[in-house]
CSV table of C-alpha atoms and ligand atoms in Angstrom, one decimal:
chain,number,residue,atom,x,y,z
A,202,MET,CA,26.3,-89.1,84.4
A,203,ASP,CA,22.8,-89.6,85.8
A,204,LYS,CA,21.3,-90.5,82.4
A,205,ILE,CA,22.7,-91.4,79.0
A,206,VAL,CA,20.6,-91.3,75.8
A,207,ILE,CA,22.2,-93.9,73.5
A,208,ASN,CA,21.7,-94.5,69.8
A,209,ALA,CA,20.6,-90.9,69.2
A,210,ARG,CA,20.7,-88.8,66.0
A,211,VAL,CA,20.8,-85.3,67.3
A,212,ALA,CA,19.4,-82.5,65.1
A,213,THR,CA,20.4,-78.9,65.8
A,214,GLU,CA,19.9,-75.7,63.8
A,215,THR,CA,22.9,-76.5,61.7
A,216,ASP,CA,23.8,-80.2,62.0
A,217,VAL,CA,22.6,-83.7,62.4
A,218,PHE,CA,25.1,-86.1,64.1
A,219,GLU,CA,25.1,-89.4,65.9
A,220,ALA,CA,26.1,-89.5,69.6
A,221,ASP,CA,25.3,-90.7,73.1
A,222,ILE,CA,24.1,-87.8,75.2
A,223,GLY,CA,25.2,-87.6,78.8
A,224,ILE,CA,22.9,-85.8,81.3
A,225,ARG,CA,23.9,-84.7,84.8
A,226,ASP,CA,21.8,-82.6,87.2
A,227,GLY,CA,19.2,-82.0,84.5
A,228,LYS,CA,21.7,-80.5,82.1
A,229,ILE,CA,23.5,-81.7,79.0
A,230,ALA,CA,26.9,-82.8,80.3
A,231,ALA,CA,28.7,-84.6,77.5
A,232,TYR,CA,28.5,-86.1,74.0
A,233,SER,CA,30.5,-89.0,72.8
A,234,HIS,CA,30.4,-92.3,71.0
A,235,HIS,CA,29.9,-95.3,73.3
A,236,MET,CA,29.9,-93.3,76.5
A,237,PRO,CA,30.9,-95.5,79.5
A,238,LEU,CA,27.6,-96.3,81.3
A,239,ASP,CA,29.1,-96.4,84.9
A,240,GLY,CA,25.7,-97.2,86.4
A,241,ALA,CA,23.8,-94.3,84.7
A,242,GLU,CA,20.2,-94.9,83.7
A,243,THR,CA,20.2,-95.5,79.9
A,244,ILE,CA,17.5,-94.5,77.5
A,245,ASP,CA,17.7,-96.1,74.1
A,246,ALA,CA,16.7,-93.6,71.4
A,247,LYS,CA,16.7,-96.5,68.9
A,248,GLY,CA,18.0,-94.3,66.1
A,249,GLY,CA,15.3,-91.7,66.7
A,250,LEU,CA,15.8,-88.1,66.1
A,251,VAL,CA,16.6,-86.1,69.2
A,252,VAL,CA,15.7,-82.4,69.0
A,253,PRO,CA,15.6,-79.6,71.5
A,254,GLY,CA,12.2,-79.3,73.1
A,255,VAL,CA,9.8,-76.9,71.5
A,256,ILE,CA,9.5,-73.4,73.2
A,257,ASP,CA,6.0,-72.3,72.7
A,258,ALA,CA,6.1,-68.5,73.3
A,259,HIS,CA,2.3,-68.1,72.7
A,260,THR,CA,-0.2,-69.9,75.0
A,261,HIS,CA,-3.4,-68.9,76.8
A,262,MET,CA,-4.0,-71.2,79.8
A,263,ASP,CA,-6.9,-70.5,82.0
A,264,PHE,CA,-7.6,-67.4,79.9
A,265,PRO,CA,-10.8,-65.4,80.6
A,266,PHE,CA,-12.0,-64.4,77.2
A,267,MET,CA,-15.2,-63.6,75.4
A,268,GLY,CA,-17.4,-64.4,78.4
A,269,THR,CA,-15.8,-67.8,79.2
A,270,THR,CA,-12.4,-69.3,80.1
A,271,SER,CA,-10.1,-71.4,77.9
A,272,ALA,CA,-10.5,-75.1,78.7
A,273,ASP,CA,-6.9,-75.9,79.8
A,274,ASP,CA,-5.5,-74.6,83.0
A,275,PHE,CA,-1.8,-74.5,83.6
A,276,GLY,CA,-1.9,-78.2,84.6
A,277,SER,CA,-3.8,-79.8,81.7
A,278,GLY,CA,-2.2,-77.4,79.2
A,279,THR,CA,1.4,-78.1,80.2
A,280,VAL,CA,0.7,-81.9,80.3
A,281,ALA,CA,-0.5,-81.5,76.7
A,282,ALA,CA,2.6,-79.5,75.9
A,283,ALA,CA,4.9,-82.1,77.4
A,284,CYS,CA,3.1,-84.9,75.6
A,285,GLY,CA,3.8,-83.3,72.2
A,286,GLY,CA,7.5,-82.3,72.9
A,287,THR,CA,6.9,-78.7,74.1
A,288,THR,CA,9.2,-78.3,77.1
A,289,ALA,CA,8.6,-74.6,77.8
A,290,ILE,CA,5.7,-72.2,77.3
A,291,ILE,CA,5.4,-68.5,77.7
A,292,ASP,CA,1.8,-67.6,78.6
A,293,PHE,CA,0.1,-64.2,78.6
A,294,ILE,CA,-1.0,-62.5,81.8
A,295,LEU,CA,-4.4,-60.9,81.4
A,296,PRO,CA,-4.9,-58.5,84.4
A,297,LYS,CA,-8.4,-58.6,85.7
A,298,GLN,CA,-10.4,-55.4,85.8
A,299,SER,CA,-9.0,-53.0,88.5
A,300,GLN,CA,-6.1,-55.4,89.2
A,301,SER,CA,-2.7,-53.8,88.9
A,302,LEU,CA,-0.1,-55.3,86.6
A,303,LEU,CA,2.1,-56.5,89.5
A,304,GLU,CA,-0.9,-58.0,91.3
A,305,ALA,CA,-1.8,-59.8,88.1
A,306,LEU,CA,1.7,-61.2,87.8
A,307,HIS,CA,1.6,-62.6,91.4
A,308,ASP,CA,-1.9,-63.9,90.8
A,309,TYR,CA,-0.7,-65.8,87.7
A,310,ARG,CA,2.4,-67.1,89.5
A,311,SER,CA,0.2,-68.4,92.3
A,312,ARG,CA,-2.1,-70.2,89.9
A,313,ALA,CA,0.6,-71.6,87.6
A,314,ASP,CA,3.4,-72.6,90.0
A,315,PRO,CA,1.6,-75.5,91.6
A,316,LEU,CA,0.3,-76.9,88.3
A,317,VAL,CA,2.9,-76.6,85.6
A,318,ALA,CA,4.4,-79.8,84.3
A,319,VAL,CA,7.1,-78.0,82.2
A,320,ASP,CA,8.9,-74.7,82.7
A,321,TYR,CA,7.1,-71.5,81.9
A,322,GLY,CA,7.6,-67.8,81.5
A,323,LEU,CA,5.0,-65.0,81.3
A,324,HIS,CA,4.3,-62.0,79.0
A,325,MET,CA,2.1,-59.1,80.2
A,326,ILE,CA,-0.9,-58.0,78.2
A,327,PHE,CA,-1.1,-54.2,78.4
A,328,LYS,CA,-4.6,-52.9,78.0
A,329,GLN,CA,-5.9,-49.3,77.6
A,330,GLU,CA,-7.1,-49.3,81.2
A,331,ASN,CA,-3.6,-50.1,82.5
A,332,LEU,CA,-2.2,-47.0,80.8
A,333,THR,CA,-1.8,-45.3,84.2
A,334,GLU,CA,0.6,-48.0,85.2
A,335,LEU,CA,3.4,-47.3,82.7
A,336,GLU,CA,5.7,-46.8,85.7
A,337,SER,CA,5.4,-50.5,86.6
A,338,VAL,CA,7.1,-51.5,83.3
A,339,PRO,CA,10.7,-51.4,84.7
A,340,GLN,CA,9.6,-53.4,87.8
A,341,LEU,CA,8.0,-56.0,85.6
A,342,VAL,CA,11.2,-56.2,83.5
A,343,LYS,CA,13.1,-56.7,86.8
A,344,GLU,CA,10.8,-59.5,87.8
A,345,GLY,CA,11.5,-61.4,84.6
A,346,ILE,CA,8.7,-60.1,82.4
A,347,PRO,CA,10.4,-58.1,79.6
A,348,SER,CA,7.7,-58.7,76.9
A,349,PHE,CA,4.4,-56.9,76.6
A,350,LYS,CA,1.5,-57.9,74.4
A,351,LEU,CA,-0.5,-55.1,72.7
A,352,PHE,CA,-3.8,-55.7,70.9
A,353,MET,CA,-4.8,-53.6,67.9
A,354,THR,CA,-8.3,-55.0,67.9
A,355,TYR,CA,-10.8,-56.6,70.3
A,356,ARG,CA,-12.1,-53.1,71.3
A,357,ARG,CA,-15.3,-54.5,72.7
A,358,GLU,CA,-13.4,-57.1,74.8
A,359,GLY,CA,-11.5,-54.2,76.3
A,360,LEU,CA,-8.2,-55.3,75.0
A,361,MET,CA,-7.5,-52.8,72.2
A,362,LEU,CA,-5.1,-49.9,72.5
A,363,ASP,CA,-5.5,-46.9,70.2
A,364,ASP,CA,-2.5,-45.6,68.2
A,365,LYS,CA,-1.5,-43.0,70.7
A,366,SER,CA,-1.6,-45.5,73.5
A,367,LEU,CA,0.3,-48.1,71.5
A,368,PHE,CA,3.0,-45.6,70.9
A,369,LYS,CA,3.1,-44.6,74.5
A,370,VAL,CA,3.5,-48.1,75.8
A,371,MET,CA,6.0,-48.9,73.0
A,372,LYS,CA,8.2,-46.0,74.0
A,373,LYS,CA,8.2,-47.0,77.7
A,374,VAL,CA,9.0,-50.7,76.9
A,375,GLY,CA,11.7,-49.5,74.5
A,376,GLN,CA,13.4,-47.5,77.2
A,377,THR,CA,13.7,-50.7,79.3
A,378,HIS,CA,15.1,-52.7,76.4
A,379,GLY,CA,12.0,-54.8,76.5
A,380,LEU,CA,9.9,-56.2,73.6
A,381,VAL,CA,6.4,-55.6,72.3
A,382,ALA,CA,4.4,-58.6,71.0
A,383,ILE,CA,1.5,-57.4,68.8
A,384,HIS,CA,-1.8,-58.8,67.7
A,385,ALA,CA,-2.1,-56.9,64.4
A,386,GLU,CA,-5.5,-56.6,62.9
A,387,ASN,CA,-7.2,-53.4,61.8
A,388,ASN,CA,-10.2,-52.9,64.2
A,389,GLY,CA,-12.1,-50.5,62.0
A,390,ILE,CA,-12.2,-52.8,59.0
A,391,ILE,CA,-13.3,-55.7,61.3
A,392,GLU,CA,-16.0,-53.8,63.2
A,393,ASN,CA,-17.5,-52.5,60.0
A,394,LEU,CA,-17.6,-55.9,58.3
A,395,VAL,CA,-19.0,-57.5,61.3
A,396,GLU,CA,-21.8,-55.0,61.4
A,397,THR,CA,-22.5,-55.3,57.7
A,398,ASN,CA,-22.6,-59.1,58.0
A,399,LEU,CA,-25.0,-59.1,61.0
A,400,GLU,CA,-27.3,-56.6,59.3
A,401,ALA,CA,-27.4,-58.9,56.3
A,402,GLY,CA,-28.3,-61.9,58.4
A,403,ASN,CA,-25.0,-63.6,57.9
A,404,PHE,CA,-24.5,-65.4,61.2
A,405,SER,CA,-22.5,-68.6,60.4
A,406,ALA,CA,-18.9,-69.3,61.2
A,407,LYS,CA,-17.6,-68.5,57.7
A,408,TYR,CA,-18.6,-64.8,58.2
A,409,HIS,CA,-16.1,-64.6,61.1
A,410,ALA,CA,-13.4,-65.2,58.4
A,411,LEU,CA,-15.0,-62.9,55.9
A,412,SER,CA,-15.1,-60.1,58.5
A,413,LYS,CA,-11.4,-60.4,59.2
A,414,PRO,CA,-9.7,-60.2,55.7
A,415,SER,CA,-6.0,-60.5,55.3
A,416,LEU,CA,-5.7,-56.8,54.3
A,417,ALA,CA,-6.9,-56.0,57.8
A,418,GLU,CA,-3.8,-57.9,59.0
A,419,ALA,CA,-1.4,-56.4,56.5
A,420,GLU,CA,-2.5,-52.8,57.3
A,421,ALA,CA,-2.0,-53.4,61.0
A,422,VAL,CA,1.3,-55.2,60.6
A,423,GLY,CA,2.6,-52.2,58.6
A,424,ARG,CA,1.3,-49.7,61.2
A,425,ALA,CA,2.7,-51.7,64.1
A,426,ALA,CA,6.1,-52.0,62.4
A,427,HIS,CA,6.3,-48.2,61.9
A,428,LEU,CA,5.0,-47.3,65.3
A,429,ALA,CA,7.4,-49.6,67.0
A,430,HIS,CA,10.3,-48.4,64.9
A,431,ALA,CA,9.4,-44.8,65.6
A,432,ALA,CA,9.1,-45.6,69.4
A,433,GLY,CA,12.5,-47.3,69.4
A,434,VAL,CA,11.3,-50.7,70.5
A,435,ARG,CA,11.8,-54.2,69.1
A,436,SER,CA,8.7,-55.8,68.0
A,437,TYR,CA,7.3,-59.3,67.4
A,438,ILE,CA,4.2,-59.8,65.4
A,439,VAL,CA,2.2,-62.8,66.8
A,440,HIS,CA,0.2,-65.3,64.7
A,441,LEU,CA,0.9,-64.0,61.3
A,442,SER,CA,-1.7,-65.7,59.0
A,443,SER,CA,-1.5,-64.3,55.5
A,444,ALA,CA,0.6,-63.7,52.4
A,445,TYR,CA,-0.3,-60.0,52.6
A,446,GLY,CA,0.8,-59.9,56.2
A,447,ALA,CA,4.1,-61.6,55.3
A,448,GLU,CA,4.7,-59.0,52.6
A,449,ALA,CA,4.3,-56.3,55.2
A,450,ILE,CA,6.8,-58.0,57.5
A,451,GLU,CA,9.3,-58.4,54.7
A,452,TYR,CA,9.0,-54.7,53.8
A,453,ALA,CA,9.7,-53.7,57.4
A,454,GLN,CA,12.6,-56.1,57.7
A,455,SER,CA,14.0,-54.8,54.4
A,456,ARG,CA,14.2,-51.4,55.9
A,457,GLY,CA,16.2,-52.7,58.8
A,458,TYR,CA,13.5,-52.6,61.5
A,459,ASP,CA,14.0,-54.8,64.5
A,460,ILE,CA,10.8,-56.8,63.9
A,461,PHE,CA,10.2,-60.5,63.9
A,462,ALA,CA,7.2,-62.6,63.1
A,463,GLU,CA,5.6,-65.8,64.4
A,464,THR,CA,3.1,-68.0,62.6
A,465,CYS,CA,1.2,-70.9,64.0
A,466,PRO,CA,0.8,-74.5,62.7
A,467,HIS,CA,-3.0,-74.0,62.0
A,468,TYR,CA,-2.2,-71.2,59.5
A,469,LEU,CA,0.2,-73.6,57.8
A,470,VAL,CA,-1.9,-76.8,57.6
A,471,LEU,CA,-5.6,-75.7,57.6
A,472,THR,CA,-7.5,-73.5,55.2
A,473,ASP,CA,-10.7,-71.5,55.4
A,474,GLU,CA,-12.7,-74.3,53.6
A,475,VAL,CA,-13.3,-75.7,57.1
A,476,TYR,CA,-15.7,-72.9,57.9
A,477,GLU,CA,-18.2,-74.5,55.6
A,478,ARG,CA,-18.3,-77.7,57.8
A,479,PRO,CA,-21.1,-78.3,60.3
A,480,ASP,CA,-18.4,-78.0,63.0
A,481,GLY,CA,-16.9,-74.8,61.4
A,482,ARG,CA,-17.2,-72.9,64.7
A,483,ASN,CA,-14.5,-75.1,66.2
A,484,PHE,CA,-12.0,-73.5,63.8
A,485,VAL,CA,-12.8,-69.9,64.7
A,486,MET,CA,-9.7,-68.1,65.9
A,487,SER,CA,-8.3,-64.7,65.2
A,488,PRO,CA,-6.9,-64.0,62.8
A,489,PRO,CA,-8.9,-66.6,60.8
A,490,LEU,CA,-7.7,-69.4,58.5
A,491,ARG,CA,-6.9,-68.4,55.0
A,492,SER,CA,-6.3,-69.9,51.5
A,493,LYS,CA,-3.9,-72.6,50.3
A,494,ARG,CA,-1.8,-69.8,48.7
A,495,ASP,CA,-1.5,-68.1,52.1
A,496,CYS,CA,-0.3,-71.4,53.7
A,497,ALA,CA,2.3,-71.7,51.0
A,498,SER,CA,3.6,-68.2,51.4
A,499,LEU,CA,4.0,-68.8,55.2
A,500,TRP,CA,6.0,-72.0,54.6
A,501,ASP,CA,8.2,-70.0,52.2
A,502,GLY,CA,8.6,-67.3,54.9
A,503,ILE,CA,10.0,-69.9,57.3
A,504,SER,CA,12.4,-71.2,54.7
A,505,SER,CA,13.6,-67.7,53.6
A,506,GLY,CA,13.9,-66.5,57.2
A,507,SER,CA,11.3,-63.7,57.1
A,508,ILE,CA,9.2,-65.7,59.7
A,509,GLN,CA,11.4,-66.5,62.6
A,510,THR,CA,9.3,-68.5,65.1
A,511,ILE,CA,6.3,-70.9,65.5
A,512,GLY,CA,4.0,-70.4,68.5
A,513,SER,CA,0.7,-72.2,69.0
A,514,ASP,CA,-1.7,-69.5,70.3
A,515,HIS,CA,-3.0,-72.4,72.3
A,516,CYS,CA,-6.5,-71.3,73.5
A,517,PRO,CA,-8.9,-74.2,73.4
A,518,PHE,CA,-12.6,-74.1,74.0
A,519,ASN,CA,-14.8,-77.2,74.2
A,520,SER,CA,-17.8,-77.8,71.9
A,521,GLN,CA,-20.2,-76.6,74.5
A,522,GLN,CA,-18.3,-73.3,74.8
A,523,LYS,CA,-18.0,-73.0,71.0
A,524,ASP,CA,-21.8,-73.4,70.9
A,525,TYR,CA,-22.3,-70.0,72.5
A,526,GLY,CA,-21.9,-68.7,69.0
A,527,LYS,CA,-24.2,-71.2,67.2
A,528,GLY,CA,-26.5,-68.5,65.9
A,529,ASP,CA,-24.0,-65.6,65.8
A,530,PHE,CA,-20.4,-65.9,64.8
A,531,THR,CA,-19.4,-62.9,67.0
A,532,LYS,CA,-20.2,-65.0,70.1
A,533,ILE,CA,-18.0,-68.0,69.3
A,534,PRO,CA,-15.0,-67.9,71.7
A,535,ASN,CA,-11.9,-67.4,69.5
A,536,GLY,CA,-9.2,-70.0,69.8
A,537,VAL,CA,-7.9,-73.5,69.0
A,538,PRO,CA,-5.6,-75.9,70.9
A,539,GLY,CA,-2.1,-76.3,69.5
A,540,THR,CA,0.8,-76.6,72.0
A,541,GLU,CA,0.8,-80.4,71.8
A,542,THR,CA,0.8,-80.6,68.0
A,543,ILE,CA,3.5,-78.1,67.1
A,544,LEU,CA,6.3,-80.7,66.9
A,545,PRO,CA,4.3,-83.5,65.2
A,546,LEU,CA,2.9,-81.1,62.6
A,547,MET,CA,6.1,-79.2,61.9
A,548,PHE,CA,8.0,-82.4,61.5
A,549,SER,CA,5.4,-84.3,59.4
A,550,GLU,CA,3.8,-81.6,57.4
A,551,GLY,CA,7.0,-79.5,57.2
A,552,VAL,CA,10.1,-81.6,57.2
A,553,ARG,CA,8.7,-84.9,55.9
A,554,LYS,CA,6.9,-83.1,53.0
A,555,ASN,CA,10.1,-81.1,52.1
A,556,ARG,CA,8.5,-77.7,52.8
A,557,ILE,CA,11.2,-76.9,55.3
A,558,THR,CA,14.4,-78.6,56.4
A,559,ILE,CA,15.0,-80.2,59.8
A,560,PHE,CA,17.4,-77.2,60.6
A,561,ASP,CA,14.5,-74.8,59.8
A,562,MET,CA,12.3,-76.8,62.1
A,563,VAL,CA,14.7,-76.7,65.1
A,564,ARG,CA,15.4,-73.0,64.5
A,565,VAL,CA,11.8,-71.8,64.4
A,566,THR,CA,10.3,-74.1,67.1
A,567,SER,CA,13.1,-73.8,69.6
A,568,SER,CA,16.3,-71.8,69.1
A,569,ASN,CA,14.8,-68.6,67.8
A,570,PRO,CA,12.0,-68.4,70.4
A,571,ALA,CA,14.6,-69.0,73.1
A,572,ARG,CA,16.8,-66.2,71.6
A,573,ARG,CA,14.0,-63.7,71.1
A,574,PHE,CA,12.6,-64.2,74.6
A,575,GLY,CA,15.7,-64.3,76.7
A,576,LEU,CA,16.0,-68.1,77.3
A,577,TYR,CA,19.0,-68.9,75.1
A,578,PRO,CA,21.3,-70.9,75.6
A,579,ARG,CA,19.8,-72.3,78.8
A,580,LYS,CA,17.0,-73.5,76.4
A,581,GLY,CA,16.6,-73.7,72.7
A,582,CYS,CA,19.7,-75.8,72.1
A,583,LEU,CA,21.4,-78.9,73.4
A,584,ILE,CA,24.9,-77.6,74.0
A,585,ILE,CA,26.9,-78.7,77.0
A,586,GLY,CA,25.4,-76.8,80.0
A,587,SER,CA,21.9,-76.4,78.4
A,588,ASP,CA,18.9,-77.8,80.2
A,589,ALA,CA,18.2,-81.3,79.1
A,590,ASP,CA,14.9,-80.4,77.5
A,591,LEU,CA,14.5,-82.7,74.5
A,592,ALA,CA,12.2,-84.8,72.4
A,593,ILE,CA,13.0,-88.1,70.8
A,594,ILE,CA,11.0,-88.4,67.5
A,595,ASP,CA,10.3,-91.8,66.0
A,596,THR,CA,10.5,-90.6,62.5
A,597,SER,CA,8.2,-93.3,61.0
A,598,LYS,CA,5.6,-93.5,63.8
A,599,ARG,CA,2.2,-92.7,62.3
A,600,VAL,CA,-0.4,-91.0,64.6
A,601,ARG,CA,-3.8,-89.8,63.5
A,602,LEU,CA,-4.4,-86.6,65.5
A,603,THR,CA,-7.8,-87.6,66.9
A,604,ALA,CA,-9.1,-86.2,70.2
A,605,ASP,CA,-8.4,-89.4,72.1
A,606,LYS,CA,-4.7,-89.2,71.3
A,607,LEU,CA,-4.3,-85.6,72.5
A,608,HIS,CA,-4.2,-84.4,76.1
A,609,THR,CA,-5.8,-81.0,75.8
A,610,ASN,CA,-9.0,-80.7,77.8
A,611,ILE,CA,-11.5,-80.6,75.0
A,612,ASP,CA,-13.8,-83.1,73.3
A,613,TYR,CA,-12.7,-82.7,69.6
A,614,SER,CA,-9.6,-82.2,67.5
A,615,VAL,CA,-9.1,-79.7,64.7
A,616,TYR,CA,-6.6,-82.0,63.2
A,617,ASP,CA,-8.4,-85.3,63.2
A,618,HIS,CA,-8.2,-85.6,59.4
A,619,ILE,CA,-4.3,-85.5,59.6
A,620,THR,CA,-2.1,-88.6,60.2
A,621,THR,CA,1.4,-87.5,61.0
A,622,GLU,CA,4.4,-89.5,59.9
A,623,GLY,CA,6.8,-89.0,62.8
A,624,TYR,CA,5.8,-88.4,66.4
A,625,PRO,CA,7.7,-87.8,69.7
A,626,VAL,CA,8.0,-91.0,71.8
A,627,LEU,CA,9.9,-89.7,74.7
A,628,VAL,CA,10.2,-86.1,76.1
A,629,MET,CA,12.4,-84.8,78.9
A,630,SER,CA,12.2,-81.7,80.9
A,631,ARG,CA,15.5,-80.8,82.7
A,632,GLY,CA,16.5,-84.5,82.4
A,633,ARG,CA,13.2,-85.9,83.8
A,634,THR,CA,11.2,-88.0,81.5
A,635,VAL,CA,7.7,-86.4,81.2
A,636,MET,CA,6.2,-88.4,78.3
A,637,GLU,CA,6.9,-91.9,77.2
A,638,ASN,CA,5.0,-93.6,74.4
A,639,GLY,CA,2.1,-91.2,74.5
A,640,GLU,CA,1.6,-91.2,78.3
A,641,PHE,CA,2.3,-88.3,80.6
A,642,VAL,CA,4.8,-89.6,83.2
A,643,GLY,CA,5.9,-86.3,84.7
A,644,LYS,CA,4.5,-84.4,87.7
A,645,LYS,CA,2.2,-81.4,87.7
A,646,GLY,CA,4.0,-78.7,89.7
A,647,ALA,CA,7.5,-79.9,88.7
A,648,GLY,CA,7.9,-77.1,86.1
A,649,GLU,CA,9.7,-73.9,87.1
A,650,PHE,CA,9.0,-70.2,86.5
A,651,LEU,CA,11.6,-68.8,84.0
A,652,PRO,CA,12.4,-65.2,84.8
A,653,ARG,CA,13.7,-63.8,81.5
A,654,GLU,CA,16.1,-61.0,80.6
A,655,LEU,CA,16.5,-59.9,77.0
A,656,GLU,CA,19.9,-59.3,75.5
A,657,GLU,CA,20.3,-55.7,74.2
A,658,ASP,CA,21.0,-56.9,70.7
A,659,ILE,CA,19.6,-60.2,69.3
A,660,THR,CA,20.3,-61.6,65.9
A,661,LEU,CA,18.0,-64.3,64.9
A,662,ARG,CA,18.9,-66.7,62.1
B,166,DUC,N1,-6.8,-65.1,69.1
B,166,DUC,C1,-7.4,-66.2,69.4
B,166,DUC,O1,-7.9,-66.9,68.5
B,166,DUC,N2,-7.6,-66.6,70.7
B,166,DUC,C2,-7.0,-65.9,71.8
B,166,DUC,C3,-6.6,-64.6,71.5
B,166,DUC,C4,-6.3,-64.3,70.1
B,166,DUC,O2,-5.8,-63.3,69.7
B,167,ZN,ZN1,-3.7,-62.6,69.4
B,168,ZN,ZN1,-2.9,-65.3,71.4
């Protein structure tokens, strides 16, 4: 063995057990009690909980959006990821105007490869203007990009596809056994409410939320589900935020549609009351935050299995960027950080507070995203032969999530009122220690691109 993690309690989707973990060539090589050390480097987990690293299938590093660019590049963003126990991300390629999809892929690879601190994959955003490039879909799938993001809103930002175009892309992706990831919000409702609010002189951050009601999400989730089913493609609703949205997912699932849903930690632990705060603009993301009742229904969805994954939608903007929208909520760049705080929040607010079990947590933060996006069992579990991507959680370590503790490249924290009970103290990426006691000790550029291939039939738990 190269390394042995001793005194570990290992949590999987189904089990918690005590063992020493042997690691060779960056992979899990053996489990046993009292493994002979034979000169291997030992890491003492001190009774901490060892979990598979988080797979965050929803990040936006270096993302050009709403007139600016998200504050983390692939370097700072993946350092933040590593420091919170996220050992793989899947980011979204946004092709520039008049750039082909394949050019955009190579552009992203050339920017990300030298900087990434953990392994990464890519999804492709498919916009209306790329509709002439449907023939590139099989080539992208061959190059390891089998998942395509489609927006049902953000018309003015040039991201939205109309229904006919959605259906066209869905059919093409379905023919290649790919997957569509959908941002589901009804654009008509939103544009009308935005106009009405601006006309009435309602410019503050809370009107962002009031212009994007949960029924706009529910309507679009239902429409996306039917369109995808009719097109014969499996679908994945990103950042589900509301009880109404969850009902729409459950309805589609009850009809046997191949549809899965992701929610984000911010929809589980924050509510729309924050929009009344002087720094309310820092919490502007889409969809917006909702009520306590919505949070509860999303936790229930994780427990019942109707919500299968957690992604962060990591898209941070610093205060100065958020200030672009001081006098007009439509100009606030949408997005919050999140990849670093998935594991601490899901453990502390979820497992510790008995909202979900440790098995639920491992399933939705790691195993299910790996399955859905073609990374399992290389990642998403700690079986013999899997990459040694893991986090050791000190289950009683208390950390207040203030900006100085976090590694994302912004000057505030949206969680600075939360103290977690339990925090990762050591994180490994393919057997290399990348975080120890809150410090990044890995190397930018050491992460690898993960070409992905989806199985024809996936059953999530
Ligand atoms: N929502 C956000 O809040 N930011 C990035 C894109 C998105 O859909
Ligand atoms: Zn989105
Ligand atoms: Zn997003």
